[in-house]
Short mmCIF file of C-alpha atoms in Angstrom, two decimals:
data_model
loop_
_atom_site.label_atom_id
_atom_site.label_comp_id
_atom_site.label_asym_id
_atom_site.label_seq_id
_atom_site.Cartn_x
_atom_site.Cartn_y
_atom_site.Cartn_z
CA MET A 1 -0.03 0.01 0.08
CA LYS A 2 1.20 3.46 -0.83
CA LYS A 3 1.91 5.73 2.11
CA SER A 4 -0.06 8.98 2.40
CA LEU A 5 1.63 12.34 3.10
CA ASP A 6 0.90 11.92 6.85
CA GLY A 7 2.17 8.39 6.68
CA TRP A 8 5.60 9.59 5.23
CA ARG A 9 5.70 12.35 7.86
CA ARG A 10 5.22 9.86 10.65
CA GLU A 11 8.10 7.83 9.01
CA ILE A 12 10.17 11.01 9.10
CA ASP A 13 9.33 11.64 12.71
CA ALA A 14 10.36 8.06 13.66
CA ILE A 15 13.61 8.40 11.76
CA ASP A 16 14.26 11.71 13.42
CA GLU A 17 13.92 10.14 16.95
CA LYS A 18 16.52 7.57 16.01
CA ILE A 19 18.90 10.19 14.51
CA VAL A 20 18.61 12.47 17.65
CA ARG A 21 19.31 9.43 19.92
CA LEU A 22 22.37 8.64 17.79
CA LEU A 23 23.54 12.27 17.90
CA ILE A 24 23.27 12.14 21.63
CA ARG A 25 25.31 8.99 21.83
CA ARG A 26 27.83 10.60 19.36
CA ALA A 27 28.04 13.79 21.55
CA ARG A 28 28.58 11.73 24.75
CA SER A 29 31.37 9.74 23.03
CA ALA A 30 32.95 13.09 21.95
CA VAL A 31 32.99 14.25 25.52
CA ALA A 32 34.61 11.01 26.45
CA ILE A 33 37.22 11.54 23.86
CA GLY A 34 37.80 15.14 25.08
CA LYS A 35 38.59 13.69 28.56
CA LYS A 36 41.07 11.15 27.14
CA LYS A 37 42.80 13.85 25.18
CA ARG A 38 43.11 16.01 28.18
CA GLU A 39 44.53 13.07 30.06
CA GLN A 40 47.12 12.62 27.28
CA ALA A 41 47.61 16.45 27.00
CA SER A 42 46.63 16.29 23.30
CA PRO A 43 45.00 19.19 21.50
CA VAL A 44 41.23 18.93 21.25
CA ARG A 45 41.05 19.68 17.46
CA ASP A 46 42.54 17.00 15.24
CA SER A 47 42.08 18.13 11.55
CA SER A 48 43.41 14.72 10.23
CA ARG A 49 40.80 12.83 12.25
CA GLU A 50 38.11 15.39 11.02
CA LYS A 51 39.00 14.47 7.38
CA GLU A 52 38.98 10.79 8.24
CA VAL A 53 35.41 11.12 9.62
CA LEU A 54 34.26 13.08 6.41
CA ARG A 55 35.88 10.41 4.22
CA HIS A 56 34.17 7.70 6.10
CA ILE A 57 30.65 9.13 6.05
CA ARG A 58 30.98 9.85 2.17
CA LYS A 59 31.98 6.23 1.74
CA VAL A 60 28.90 5.04 3.50
CA ASN A 61 26.63 7.41 1.59
CA LYS A 62 24.60 5.80 -1.18
CA GLY A 63 22.54 8.80 -2.17
CA PRO A 64 20.08 10.55 -2.76
CA LEU A 65 22.00 13.06 -0.68
CA SER A 66 25.06 14.32 -2.48
CA GLY A 67 28.46 13.95 -0.89
CA LYS A 68 28.49 17.74 -0.61
CA ALA A 69 25.18 17.97 1.18
CA LEU A 70 26.16 15.20 3.62
CA THR A 71 29.48 16.89 4.23
CA GLY A 72 27.63 20.06 5.06
CA ILE A 73 25.49 18.36 7.63
CA TYR A 74 28.53 16.61 9.15
CA ARG A 75 30.55 19.73 9.45
CA ARG A 76 27.71 20.98 11.72
CA ILE A 77 27.63 17.80 13.74
CA ILE A 78 31.44 17.71 14.18
CA SER A 79 31.46 21.41 15.19
CA ALA A 80 28.72 20.88 17.81
CA CYS A 81 30.63 17.90 19.30
CA LEU A 82 33.89 19.87 19.32
CA LYS A 83 32.20 22.64 21.22
CA LEU A 84 31.13 20.13 23.80
CA GLN A 85 34.67 18.72 24.08
CA LYS A 86 36.05 22.21 24.76
CA LYS A 87 33.33 23.00 27.21
CA ALA A 88 34.04 19.83 29.26
CA GLU A 89 37.59 21.20 29.56
CA ASP A 90 36.38 24.16 31.70
CA MET B 1 36.90 -1.75 31.02
CA LYS B 2 37.57 1.78 29.94
CA LYS B 3 37.65 2.54 26.34
CA SER B 4 40.84 3.83 24.73
CA LEU B 5 40.83 6.91 22.42
CA ASP B 6 40.80 4.57 19.39
CA GLY B 7 38.02 2.53 21.00
CA TRP B 8 35.90 5.78 21.25
CA ARG B 9 36.76 6.65 17.70
CA ARG B 10 35.59 3.24 16.48
CA GLU B 11 32.35 3.83 18.57
CA ILE B 12 31.84 7.19 16.74
CA ASP B 13 32.51 5.60 13.34
CA ALA B 14 29.91 2.91 14.02
CA ILE B 15 27.44 5.56 15.23
CA ASP B 16 28.16 7.68 12.08
CA GLU B 17 27.30 4.69 9.87
CA LYS B 18 23.95 4.46 11.49
CA ILE B 19 23.37 8.18 11.26
CA VAL B 20 24.33 8.22 7.52
CA ARG B 21 21.93 5.17 6.78
CA LEU B 22 19.12 7.16 8.61
CA LEU B 23 19.89 10.36 6.76
CA ILE B 24 19.59 8.39 3.48
CA ARG B 25 16.22 6.93 4.61
CA ARG B 26 15.04 10.49 5.69
CA ALA B 27 16.16 11.98 2.29
CA ARG B 28 14.26 9.17 0.44
CA SER B 29 11.14 9.84 2.47
CA ALA B 30 11.47 13.51 1.72
CA VAL B 31 11.52 12.76 -2.00
CA ALA B 32 8.42 10.65 -1.68
CA ILE B 33 6.77 13.50 0.15
CA GLY B 34 7.75 15.85 -2.68
CA LYS B 35 6.03 13.64 -5.16
CA LYS B 36 2.94 13.47 -3.04
CA LYS B 37 2.94 17.26 -2.81
CA ARG B 38 3.26 17.57 -6.52
CA GLU B 39 0.26 15.22 -7.08
CA GLN B 40 -1.71 17.44 -4.66
CA ALA B 41 -0.35 20.60 -6.13
CA SER B 42 0.84 21.73 -2.64
CA PRO B 43 3.87 23.88 -2.17
CA VAL B 44 7.10 22.05 -1.44
CA ARG B 45 8.11 24.32 1.49
CA ASP B 46 5.86 24.10 4.53
CA SER B 47 7.14 26.33 7.42
CA SER B 48 4.61 25.02 9.97
CA ARG B 49 5.70 21.43 9.33
CA GLU B 50 9.42 22.61 9.61
CA LYS B 51 8.66 24.14 12.99
CA GLU B 52 6.90 20.94 14.02
CA VAL B 53 9.94 18.84 13.02
CA LEU B 54 12.22 21.18 15.07
CA ARG B 55 9.82 21.12 18.08
CA HIS B 56 9.85 17.27 17.84
CA ILE B 57 13.58 16.84 17.72
CA ARG B 58 14.05 19.24 20.71
CA LYS B 59 11.57 17.27 22.58
CA VAL B 60 13.52 13.97 22.08
CA ASN B 61 16.80 15.65 23.00
CA LYS B 62 18.19 14.78 26.43
CA GLY B 63 21.59 16.56 26.03
CA PRO B 64 24.47 16.93 26.22
CA LEU B 65 23.87 18.75 22.88
CA SER B 66 22.04 22.01 23.48
CA GLY B 67 18.68 22.57 21.82
CA LYS B 68 20.28 25.32 19.87
CA ALA B 69 23.14 23.05 18.56
CA LEU B 70 20.58 20.35 17.67
CA THR B 71 18.46 22.84 15.82
CA GLY B 72 21.41 24.01 13.94
CA ILE B 73 22.26 20.57 12.79
CA TYR B 74 18.62 19.93 11.82
CA ARG B 75 18.24 23.12 9.85
CA ARG B 76 21.04 21.67 7.68
CA ILE B 77 19.29 18.29 7.36
CA ILE B 78 15.92 19.87 6.55
CA SER B 79 17.57 22.23 3.95
CA ALA B 80 19.33 19.31 2.19
CA CYS B 81 16.06 17.29 2.08
CA LEU B 82 14.15 20.25 0.79
CA LYS B 83 16.76 20.76 -2.05
CA LEU B 84 16.18 17.09 -2.98
CA GLN B 85 12.32 17.53 -3.09
CA LYS B 86 12.76 20.54 -5.42
CA LYS B 87 15.22 18.66 -7.61
CA ALA B 88 12.77 15.70 -7.95
CA GLU B 89 10.34 18.27 -9.51
CA ASP B 90 12.51 18.99 -12.47
#
């Protein structure tokens, strides 16, 4: 059976709940990484690791989102997680 | 056992794979919605629905990401999905 507009919106709401929960888990992992880096006296920002993350997500991508669009979303995610790492330092 | 820095990074890579797969599903649902809207001759952009989506994700959020940070990420996601809907119109 074909989904109605409302049916598709409910599908998106369900997907969004999963995405938000994963973003929360990602943010918590980033905070844990921030603590590890502090213990090791490493800098919080690591541009080679950021490039690795972006390469990885583009590899997993199968469309219809373009690599560019996905990279744009991920730059936001990485930046939000980085801010949390820095905040955890205070 | 406490995770090492590499262990946490592997955790993030695994989370990212799940996030990307969900973003792909979300984008596909958005394209399906775009088609429905075209059938019904409705405008692609619906700002009340966008507000509803943002309210919904902020409700699911439990931190450590702030509502503002999560909203910033989601504006990017919504905008990328909207571009796909418009593209599907051509």
